[in-house]
Short mmCIF file of C-alpha atoms in Angstrom, two decimals:
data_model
loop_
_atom_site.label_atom_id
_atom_site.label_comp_id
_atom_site.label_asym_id
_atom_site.label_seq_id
_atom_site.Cartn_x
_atom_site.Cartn_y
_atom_site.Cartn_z
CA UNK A 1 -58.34 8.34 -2.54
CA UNK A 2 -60.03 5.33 -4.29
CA UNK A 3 -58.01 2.52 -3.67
CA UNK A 4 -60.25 -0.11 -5.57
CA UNK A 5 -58.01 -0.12 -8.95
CA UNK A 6 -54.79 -1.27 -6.93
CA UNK A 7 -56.80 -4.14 -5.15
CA UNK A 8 -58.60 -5.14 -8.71
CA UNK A 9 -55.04 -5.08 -10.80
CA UNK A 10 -52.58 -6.43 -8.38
CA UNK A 11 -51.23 -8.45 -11.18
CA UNK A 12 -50.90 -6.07 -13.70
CA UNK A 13 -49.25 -3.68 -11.01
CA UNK A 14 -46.99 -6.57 -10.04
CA UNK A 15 -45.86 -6.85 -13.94
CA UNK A 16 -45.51 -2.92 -14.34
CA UNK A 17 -43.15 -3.09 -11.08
CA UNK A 18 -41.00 -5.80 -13.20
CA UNK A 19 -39.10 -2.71 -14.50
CA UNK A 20 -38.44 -0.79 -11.48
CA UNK A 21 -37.76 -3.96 -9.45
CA UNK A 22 -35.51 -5.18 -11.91
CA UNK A 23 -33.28 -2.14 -12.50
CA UNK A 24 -33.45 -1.77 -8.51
CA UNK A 25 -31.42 -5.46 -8.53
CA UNK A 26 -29.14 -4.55 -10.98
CA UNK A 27 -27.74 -1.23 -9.63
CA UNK A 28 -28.26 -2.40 -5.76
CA UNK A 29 -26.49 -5.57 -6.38
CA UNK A 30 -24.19 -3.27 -8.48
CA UNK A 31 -23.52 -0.95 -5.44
CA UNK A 32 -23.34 -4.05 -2.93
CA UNK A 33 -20.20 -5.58 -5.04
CA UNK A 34 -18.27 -1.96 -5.38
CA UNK A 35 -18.63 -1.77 -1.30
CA UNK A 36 -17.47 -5.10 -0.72
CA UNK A 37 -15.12 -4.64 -2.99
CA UNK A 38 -13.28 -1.96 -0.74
CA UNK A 39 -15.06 -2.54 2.45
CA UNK A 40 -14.87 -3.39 5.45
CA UNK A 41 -10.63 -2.25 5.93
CA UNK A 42 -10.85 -5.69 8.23
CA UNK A 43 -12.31 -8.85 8.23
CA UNK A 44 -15.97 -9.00 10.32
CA UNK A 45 -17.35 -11.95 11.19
CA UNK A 46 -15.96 -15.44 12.54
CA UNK A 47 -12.31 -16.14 10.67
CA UNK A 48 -11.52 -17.33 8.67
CA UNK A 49 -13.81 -18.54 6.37
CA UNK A 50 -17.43 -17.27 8.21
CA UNK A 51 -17.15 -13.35 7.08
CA UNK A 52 -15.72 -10.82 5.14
CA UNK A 53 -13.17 -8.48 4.40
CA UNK A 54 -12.95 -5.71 1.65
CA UNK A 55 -10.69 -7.94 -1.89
CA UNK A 56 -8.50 -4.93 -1.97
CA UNK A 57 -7.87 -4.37 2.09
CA UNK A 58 -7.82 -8.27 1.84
CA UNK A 59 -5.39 -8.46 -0.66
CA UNK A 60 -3.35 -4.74 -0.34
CA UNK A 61 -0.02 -6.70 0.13
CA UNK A 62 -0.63 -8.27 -3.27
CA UNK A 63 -1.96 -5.18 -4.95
CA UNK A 64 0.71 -3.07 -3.73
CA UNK A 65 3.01 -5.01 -5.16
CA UNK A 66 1.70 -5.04 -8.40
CA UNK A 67 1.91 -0.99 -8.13
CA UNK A 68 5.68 -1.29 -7.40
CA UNK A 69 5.91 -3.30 -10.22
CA UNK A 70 4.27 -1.05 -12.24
CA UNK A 71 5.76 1.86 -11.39
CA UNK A 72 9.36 0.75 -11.40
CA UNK A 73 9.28 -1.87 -14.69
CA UNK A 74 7.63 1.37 -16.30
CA UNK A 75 7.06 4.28 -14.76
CA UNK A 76 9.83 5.57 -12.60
CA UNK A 77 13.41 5.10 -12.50
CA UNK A 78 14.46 5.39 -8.80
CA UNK A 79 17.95 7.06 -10.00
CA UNK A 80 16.11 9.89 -11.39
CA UNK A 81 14.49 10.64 -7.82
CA UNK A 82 17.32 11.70 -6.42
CA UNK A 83 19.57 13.11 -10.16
CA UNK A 84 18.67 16.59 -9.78
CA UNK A 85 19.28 16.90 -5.91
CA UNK A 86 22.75 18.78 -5.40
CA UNK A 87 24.51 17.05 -2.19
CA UNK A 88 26.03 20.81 -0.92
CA UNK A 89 22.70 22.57 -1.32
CA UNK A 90 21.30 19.49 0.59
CA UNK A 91 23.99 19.96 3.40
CA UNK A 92 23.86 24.40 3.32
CA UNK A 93 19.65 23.67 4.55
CA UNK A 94 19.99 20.59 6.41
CA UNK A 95 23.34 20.23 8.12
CA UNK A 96 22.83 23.24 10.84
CA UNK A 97 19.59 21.43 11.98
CA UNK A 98 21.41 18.38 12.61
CA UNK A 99 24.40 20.47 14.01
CA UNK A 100 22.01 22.19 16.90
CA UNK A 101 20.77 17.89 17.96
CA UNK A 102 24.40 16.97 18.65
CA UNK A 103 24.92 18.58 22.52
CA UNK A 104 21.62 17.29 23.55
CA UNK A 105 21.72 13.88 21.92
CA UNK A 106 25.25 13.39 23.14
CA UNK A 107 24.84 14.37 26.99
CA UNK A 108 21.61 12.09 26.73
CA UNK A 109 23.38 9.05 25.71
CA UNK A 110 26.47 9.86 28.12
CA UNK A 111 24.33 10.32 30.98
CA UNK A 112 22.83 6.78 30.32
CA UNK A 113 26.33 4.53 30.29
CA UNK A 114 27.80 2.69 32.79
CA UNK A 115 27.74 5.15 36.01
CA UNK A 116 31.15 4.34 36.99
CA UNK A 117 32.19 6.10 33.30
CA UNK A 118 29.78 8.72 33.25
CA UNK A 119 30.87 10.36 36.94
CA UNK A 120 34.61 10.49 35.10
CA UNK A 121 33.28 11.36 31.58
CA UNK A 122 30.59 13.93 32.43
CA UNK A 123 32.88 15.46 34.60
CA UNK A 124 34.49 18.24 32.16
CA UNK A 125 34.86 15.71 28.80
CA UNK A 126 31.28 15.88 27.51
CA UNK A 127 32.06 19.10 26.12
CA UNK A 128 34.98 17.61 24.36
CA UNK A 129 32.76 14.34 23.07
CA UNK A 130 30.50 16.59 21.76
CA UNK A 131 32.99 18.82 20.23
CA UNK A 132 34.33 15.59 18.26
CA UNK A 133 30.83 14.66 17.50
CA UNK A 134 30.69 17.81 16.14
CA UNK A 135 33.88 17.45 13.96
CA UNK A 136 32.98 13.57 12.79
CA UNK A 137 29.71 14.67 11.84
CA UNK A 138 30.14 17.63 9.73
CA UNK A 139 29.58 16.47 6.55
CA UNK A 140 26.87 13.76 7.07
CA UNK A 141 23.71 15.14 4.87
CA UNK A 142 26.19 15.47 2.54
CA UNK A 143 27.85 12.15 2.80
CA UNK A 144 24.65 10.46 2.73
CA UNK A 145 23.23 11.69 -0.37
CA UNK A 146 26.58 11.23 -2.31
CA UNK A 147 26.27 7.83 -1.27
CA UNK A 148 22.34 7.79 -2.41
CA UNK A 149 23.49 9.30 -5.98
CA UNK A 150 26.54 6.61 -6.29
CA UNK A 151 24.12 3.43 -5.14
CA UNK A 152 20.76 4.54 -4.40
CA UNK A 153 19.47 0.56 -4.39
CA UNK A 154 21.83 0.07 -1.15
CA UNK A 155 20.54 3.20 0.67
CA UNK A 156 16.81 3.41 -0.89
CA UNK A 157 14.89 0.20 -0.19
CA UNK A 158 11.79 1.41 -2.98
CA UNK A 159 9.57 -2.06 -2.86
CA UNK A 160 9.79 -1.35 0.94
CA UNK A 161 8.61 2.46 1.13
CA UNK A 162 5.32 1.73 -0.52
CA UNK A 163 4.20 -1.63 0.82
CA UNK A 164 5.13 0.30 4.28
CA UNK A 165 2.54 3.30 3.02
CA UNK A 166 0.09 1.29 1.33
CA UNK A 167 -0.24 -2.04 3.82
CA UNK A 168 -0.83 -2.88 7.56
CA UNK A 169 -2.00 0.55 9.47
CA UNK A 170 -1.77 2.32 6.23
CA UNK A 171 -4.37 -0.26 4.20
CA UNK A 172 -7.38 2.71 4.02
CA UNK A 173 -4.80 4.53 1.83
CA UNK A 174 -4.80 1.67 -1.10
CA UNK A 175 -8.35 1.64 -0.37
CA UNK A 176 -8.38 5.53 -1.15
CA UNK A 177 -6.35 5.18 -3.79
CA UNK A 178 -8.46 2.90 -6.33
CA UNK A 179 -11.68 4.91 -5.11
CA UNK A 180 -10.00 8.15 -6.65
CA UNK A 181 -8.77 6.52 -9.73
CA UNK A 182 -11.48 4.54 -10.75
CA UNK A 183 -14.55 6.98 -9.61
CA UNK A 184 -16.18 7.68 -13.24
CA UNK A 185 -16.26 3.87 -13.58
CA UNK A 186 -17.43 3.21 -10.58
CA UNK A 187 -20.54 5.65 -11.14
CA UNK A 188 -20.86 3.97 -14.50
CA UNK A 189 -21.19 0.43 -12.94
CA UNK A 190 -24.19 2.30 -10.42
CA UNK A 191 -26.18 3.52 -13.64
CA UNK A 192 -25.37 0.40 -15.74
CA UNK A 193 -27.19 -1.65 -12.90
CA UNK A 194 -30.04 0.60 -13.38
CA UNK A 195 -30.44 0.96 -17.26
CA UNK A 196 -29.38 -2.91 -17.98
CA UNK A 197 -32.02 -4.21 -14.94
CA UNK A 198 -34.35 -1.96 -15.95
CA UNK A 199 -34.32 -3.21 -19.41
CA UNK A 200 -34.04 -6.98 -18.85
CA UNK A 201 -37.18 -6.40 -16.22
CA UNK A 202 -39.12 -5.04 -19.20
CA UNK A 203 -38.45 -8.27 -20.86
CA UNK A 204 -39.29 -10.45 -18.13
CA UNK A 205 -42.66 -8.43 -17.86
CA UNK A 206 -43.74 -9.40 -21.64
CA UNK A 207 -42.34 -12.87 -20.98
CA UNK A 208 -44.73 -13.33 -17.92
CA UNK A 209 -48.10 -12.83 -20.32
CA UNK A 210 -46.65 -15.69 -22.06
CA UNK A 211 -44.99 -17.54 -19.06
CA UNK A 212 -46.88 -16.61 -16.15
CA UNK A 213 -44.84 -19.35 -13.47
CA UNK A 214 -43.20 -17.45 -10.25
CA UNK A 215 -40.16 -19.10 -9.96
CA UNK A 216 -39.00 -17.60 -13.39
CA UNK A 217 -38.55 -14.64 -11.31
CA UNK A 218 -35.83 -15.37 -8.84
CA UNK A 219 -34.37 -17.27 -11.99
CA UNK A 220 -34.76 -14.30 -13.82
CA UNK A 221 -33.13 -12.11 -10.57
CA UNK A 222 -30.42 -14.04 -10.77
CA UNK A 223 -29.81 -13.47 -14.92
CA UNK A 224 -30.03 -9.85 -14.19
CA UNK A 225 -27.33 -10.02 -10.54
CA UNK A 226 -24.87 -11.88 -12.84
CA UNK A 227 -25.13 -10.02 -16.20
CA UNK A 228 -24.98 -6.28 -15.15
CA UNK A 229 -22.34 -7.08 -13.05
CA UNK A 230 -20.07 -8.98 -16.10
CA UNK A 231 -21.63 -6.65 -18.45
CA UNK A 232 -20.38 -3.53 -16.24
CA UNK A 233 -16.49 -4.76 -15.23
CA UNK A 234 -16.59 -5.58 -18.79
CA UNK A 235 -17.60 -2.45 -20.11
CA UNK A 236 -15.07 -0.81 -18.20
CA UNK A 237 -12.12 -2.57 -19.67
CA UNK A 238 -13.18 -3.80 -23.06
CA UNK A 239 -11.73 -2.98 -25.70
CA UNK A 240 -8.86 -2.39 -25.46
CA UNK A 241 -8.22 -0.63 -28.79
CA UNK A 242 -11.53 1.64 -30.08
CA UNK A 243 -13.88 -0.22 -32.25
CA UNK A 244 -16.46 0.92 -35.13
CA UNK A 245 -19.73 0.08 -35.53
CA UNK A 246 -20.97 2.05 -37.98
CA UNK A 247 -20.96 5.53 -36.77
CA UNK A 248 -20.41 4.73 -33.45
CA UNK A 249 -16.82 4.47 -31.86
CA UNK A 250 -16.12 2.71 -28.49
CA UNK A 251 -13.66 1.27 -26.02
CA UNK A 252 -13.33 0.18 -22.76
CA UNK A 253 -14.02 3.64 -20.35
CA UNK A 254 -10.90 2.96 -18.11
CA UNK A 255 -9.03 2.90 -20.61
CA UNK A 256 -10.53 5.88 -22.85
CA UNK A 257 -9.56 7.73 -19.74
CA UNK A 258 -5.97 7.01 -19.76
CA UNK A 259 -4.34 10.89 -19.28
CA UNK A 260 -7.04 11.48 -17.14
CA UNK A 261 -6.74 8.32 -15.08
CA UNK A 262 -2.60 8.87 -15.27
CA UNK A 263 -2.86 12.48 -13.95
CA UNK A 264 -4.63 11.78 -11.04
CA UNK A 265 -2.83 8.33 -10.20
CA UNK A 266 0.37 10.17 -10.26
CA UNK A 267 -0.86 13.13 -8.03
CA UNK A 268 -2.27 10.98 -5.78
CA UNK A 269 1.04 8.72 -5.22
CA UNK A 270 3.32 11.43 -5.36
CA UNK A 271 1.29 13.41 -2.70
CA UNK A 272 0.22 10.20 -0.27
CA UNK A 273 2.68 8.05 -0.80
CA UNK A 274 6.11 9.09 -2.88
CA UNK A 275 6.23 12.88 -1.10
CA UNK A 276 9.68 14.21 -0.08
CA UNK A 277 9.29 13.68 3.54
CA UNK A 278 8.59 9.80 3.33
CA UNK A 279 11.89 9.68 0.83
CA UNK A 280 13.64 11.84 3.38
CA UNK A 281 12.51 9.65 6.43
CA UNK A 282 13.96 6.70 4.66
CA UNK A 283 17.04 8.27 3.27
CA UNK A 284 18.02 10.96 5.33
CA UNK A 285 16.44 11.63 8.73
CA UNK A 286 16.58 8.19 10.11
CA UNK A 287 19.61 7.50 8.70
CA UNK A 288 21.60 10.75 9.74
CA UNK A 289 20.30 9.90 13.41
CA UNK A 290 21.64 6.84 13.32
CA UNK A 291 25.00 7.83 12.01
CA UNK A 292 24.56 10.65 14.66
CA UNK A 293 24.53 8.19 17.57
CA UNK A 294 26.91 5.43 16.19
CA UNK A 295 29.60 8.76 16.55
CA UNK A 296 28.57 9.54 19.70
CA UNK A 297 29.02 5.94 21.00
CA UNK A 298 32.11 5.67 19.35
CA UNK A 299 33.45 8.87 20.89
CA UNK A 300 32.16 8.01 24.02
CA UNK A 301 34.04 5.03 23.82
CA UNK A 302 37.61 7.15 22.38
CA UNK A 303 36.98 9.16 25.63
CA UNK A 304 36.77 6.46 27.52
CA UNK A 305 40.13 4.56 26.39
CA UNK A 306 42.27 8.24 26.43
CA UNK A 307 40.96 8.41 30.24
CA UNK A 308 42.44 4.61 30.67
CA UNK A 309 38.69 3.99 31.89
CA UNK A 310 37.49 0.33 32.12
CA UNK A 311 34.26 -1.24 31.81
CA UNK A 312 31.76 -1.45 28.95
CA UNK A 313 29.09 1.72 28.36
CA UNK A 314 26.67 -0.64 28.57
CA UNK A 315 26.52 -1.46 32.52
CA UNK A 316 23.88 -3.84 32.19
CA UNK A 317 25.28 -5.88 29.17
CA UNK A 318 21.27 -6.97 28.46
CA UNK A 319 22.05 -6.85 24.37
CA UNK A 320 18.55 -4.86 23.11
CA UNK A 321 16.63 -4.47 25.98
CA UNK A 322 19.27 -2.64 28.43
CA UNK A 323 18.51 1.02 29.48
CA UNK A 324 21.70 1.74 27.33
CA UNK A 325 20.38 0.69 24.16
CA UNK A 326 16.68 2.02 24.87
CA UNK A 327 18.17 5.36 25.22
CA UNK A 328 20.35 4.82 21.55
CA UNK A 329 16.78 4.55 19.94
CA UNK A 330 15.01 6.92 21.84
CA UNK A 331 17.57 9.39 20.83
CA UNK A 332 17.38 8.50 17.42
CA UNK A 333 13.31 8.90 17.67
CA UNK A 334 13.58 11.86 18.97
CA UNK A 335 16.78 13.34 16.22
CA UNK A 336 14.64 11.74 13.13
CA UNK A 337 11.39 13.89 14.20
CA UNK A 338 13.61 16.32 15.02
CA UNK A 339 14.67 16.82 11.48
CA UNK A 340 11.51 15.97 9.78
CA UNK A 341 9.85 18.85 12.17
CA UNK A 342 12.28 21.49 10.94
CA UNK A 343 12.52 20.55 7.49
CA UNK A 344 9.53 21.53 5.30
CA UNK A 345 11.75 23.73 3.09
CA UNK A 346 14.50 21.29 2.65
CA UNK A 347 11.44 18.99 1.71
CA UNK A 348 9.81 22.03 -0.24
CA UNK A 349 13.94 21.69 -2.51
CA UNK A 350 13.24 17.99 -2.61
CA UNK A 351 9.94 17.57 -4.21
CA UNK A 352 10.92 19.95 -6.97
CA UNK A 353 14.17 18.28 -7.19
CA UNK A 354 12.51 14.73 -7.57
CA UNK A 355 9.45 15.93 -9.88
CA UNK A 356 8.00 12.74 -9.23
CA UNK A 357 4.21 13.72 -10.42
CA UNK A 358 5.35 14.88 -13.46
CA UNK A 359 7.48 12.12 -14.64
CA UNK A 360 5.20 8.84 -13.66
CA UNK A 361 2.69 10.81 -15.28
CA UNK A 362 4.12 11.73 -18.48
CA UNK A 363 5.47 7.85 -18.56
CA UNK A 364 2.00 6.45 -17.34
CA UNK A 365 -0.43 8.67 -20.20
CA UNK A 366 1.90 6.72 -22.85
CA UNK A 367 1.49 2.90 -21.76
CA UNK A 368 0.04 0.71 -24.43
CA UNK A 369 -3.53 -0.13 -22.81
CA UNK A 370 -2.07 -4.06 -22.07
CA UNK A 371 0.34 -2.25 -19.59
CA UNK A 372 -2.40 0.22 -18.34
CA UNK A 373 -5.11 -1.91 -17.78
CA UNK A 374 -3.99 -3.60 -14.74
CA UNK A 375 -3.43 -0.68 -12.65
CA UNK A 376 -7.48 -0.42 -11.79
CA UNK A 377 -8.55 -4.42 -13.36
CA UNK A 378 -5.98 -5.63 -10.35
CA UNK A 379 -8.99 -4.52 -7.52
CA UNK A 380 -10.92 -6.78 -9.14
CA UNK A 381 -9.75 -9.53 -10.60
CA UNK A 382 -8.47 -11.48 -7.44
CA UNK A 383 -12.03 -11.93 -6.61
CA UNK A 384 -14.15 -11.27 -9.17
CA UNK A 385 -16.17 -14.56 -9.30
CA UNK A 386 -17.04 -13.90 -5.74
CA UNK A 387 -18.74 -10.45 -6.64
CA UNK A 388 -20.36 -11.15 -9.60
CA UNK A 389 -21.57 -14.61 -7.82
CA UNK A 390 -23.24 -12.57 -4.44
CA UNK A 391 -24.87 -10.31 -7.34
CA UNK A 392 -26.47 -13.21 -8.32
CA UNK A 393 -27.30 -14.31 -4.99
CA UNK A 394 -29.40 -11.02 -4.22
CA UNK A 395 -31.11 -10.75 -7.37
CA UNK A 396 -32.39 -14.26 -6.88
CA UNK A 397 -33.32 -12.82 -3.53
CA UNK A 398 -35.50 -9.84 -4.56
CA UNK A 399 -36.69 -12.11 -7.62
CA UNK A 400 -37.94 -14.68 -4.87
CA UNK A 401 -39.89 -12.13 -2.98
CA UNK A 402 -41.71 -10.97 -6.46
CA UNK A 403 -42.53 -14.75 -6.96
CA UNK A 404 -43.97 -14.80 -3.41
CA UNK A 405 -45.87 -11.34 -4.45
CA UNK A 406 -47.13 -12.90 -7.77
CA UNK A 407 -48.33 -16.04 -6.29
CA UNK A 408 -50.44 -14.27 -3.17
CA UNK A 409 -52.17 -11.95 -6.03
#
């Protein structure tokens, strides 16, 4: 293969690369700012300042907030959760579940009080504690939920569920979250970087017959790092409304994607983060265990008094760290996965019941775009300066390296 028209035209080969190498900086600088938008889930490098860490793992406290505010300013009313859910159909599938946890539950929290009441109380009156458990505890499911229909802000702690699912151990699902939503756009801001690059290195190739100086070209890298990264983010969420020119209608794509973008937010949150079981666990399993043993203590303690027993259950009197009060929340561990392990139809009654999918999303399709915007802008706006500025960092990079190609030819 002749070789001899490459060495001969290295300049004119450098100015037909202007293209390629220009639309390569605009979608890799395009591609670096998406990834360090979500990535890394925890800060790498020296803290604090000497690194970095993904803007939305960085700032999922703050984001997730936002999202409760969202959803409960205008897309869910907690009361209607729980509006449909019938307390004595609740109690027919749940109650017998927590009614087979009493005996053992009971006889392990007797047999960890004070020894010299346990040898008199486990000595033919744990049967009878556990018959009274029995008795006091009835009618808790059912109590509960009455109570969660009557005042669901004093049993239901909302704000707390989701930061809880969306923050700390649970950041990659935020993460996950905006990835899903905003995946069309995201592609969009990959090919923009091409096509926009691409088209700004064409100019910059006719521009060098008339301006032939190397360090236009990191200047010019860093034109094409900052613009197709504005130009993209703005592309995305501008307009607002749909515009005319001529025959051609636009608006932002986010937001020309709003059912879309408001089906799959709501299936996402009502399947990862909303679902019955993590309402349950913070309504109902957790809290039936501890009303569970809370009766148990306090018929330990009945027993105790009819049996004109003294001393405290608590032997070692060591407030939360004694063996007595380990035990109490081991028990109620082991009674909450108890009843989230044997409740998948109960949960199966409760998702239908809450038809939480259905309602953010029939709220969420309708917001005016103002409202709707913020949902995906949020990922980027805390830091958006910072990406769009490290886009222009690496195009003046790979602009610099052109320069140093030009000069050498």
């Amino acid at each position: 293969m002749d070789l001899s028209f490459f060495s001969q035209n290295k300049e004119l080969i450098g100015i037909i690369m202007m293209p390629f190498t220009y639309g390569f900086v605009g979608w890799f600088t395009n591609v670096v700012a998406l990834k360090m938008t979500f990535y890394p889930l925890e800060f790498v490098g020296i803290p604090p300042y000497l690194g970095w860490q993904g803007i939305v793992p960085k700032k999922a406290q703050k984001l997730a907030l936002k999202s409760v505010n969202i959803m409960t300013e205008r897309l869910i009313k907690v009361e209607d959760f729980f509006s449909k859910v019938d307390p004595d159909q609740l109690e027919t599938e749940f109650q017998p579940i927590l009614n087979d946890l009493i005996p053992s539950a009971t006889h392990e929290i007797v047999h960890h009080i004070n020894p010299i009441l346990r040898k008199h109380l486990e000595n033919g009156h744990g049967e009878e504690i556990v018959r009274a458990v029995q008795e006091k505890c009835a009618h808790t499911v059912k109590n509960i939920m009455v109570q969660v229909k009557e005042n669901v802000s004093s049993v239901f702690n909302f704000r707390s569920l989701v930061l809880r699912k969306l923050t700390g151990p649970n950041v990659e699902r935020i993460v996950n979250i905006f990835e899903e939503v905003g995946s069309k756009e995201f592609k969009f801001i990959e090919h923009c970087g091409w096509a926009l690059g691409g088209a700004l290195g064409i100019a910059q190739a006719v521009l060098w017959n008339y301006l032939p100086i190397w360090w236009t070209l990191p200047i010019q890298g860093v034109i094409v790092g900052y613009i197709t990264n504005w130009v993209a983010l703005t592309m995305i969420f501008r307009p607002l409304y749909e515009k005319r020119v001529g025959p051609i209608k636009y608006r932002g794509l986010f937001i020309a994607r709003q059912e879309e973008v408001s089906k799959k937010y709501s299936n996402v949150f009502a399947t990862q983060v909303l679902t019955a079981r993590n309402v349950l666990e913070e309504i109902l399993y957790k809290r039936a265990a501890r009303t569970l043993v809370e009766t148990i203590q306090a018929e330990t303690e009945s027993a105790a008094t009819r049996l004109n027993l003294a001393g405290q259950l608590d032997a070692e009197n060591n407030g939360e760290d004694s063996d007595f009060e380990n035990t109490k929340k081991e028990v109620i561990r082991k009674v909450s996965d108890s009843l989230a392990g044997s409740s998948t139809k109960l949960e199966t009654y409760m998702g239908r019941a809450m038809s939480i999918e259905n309602n953010m999303f029939k709220r969420m399709k309708d917001l005016p775009p103002e409202e709707f915007e913020p949902i995906l802008r949020s990922a980027f706006q805390e830091d958006e300066y910072v990406l769009i500025l490290i886009g222009s960092v690496l195009g003046a990079i790979v602009g610099l390296v052109q320069g140093i190609y030009m000069i050498a030819v």
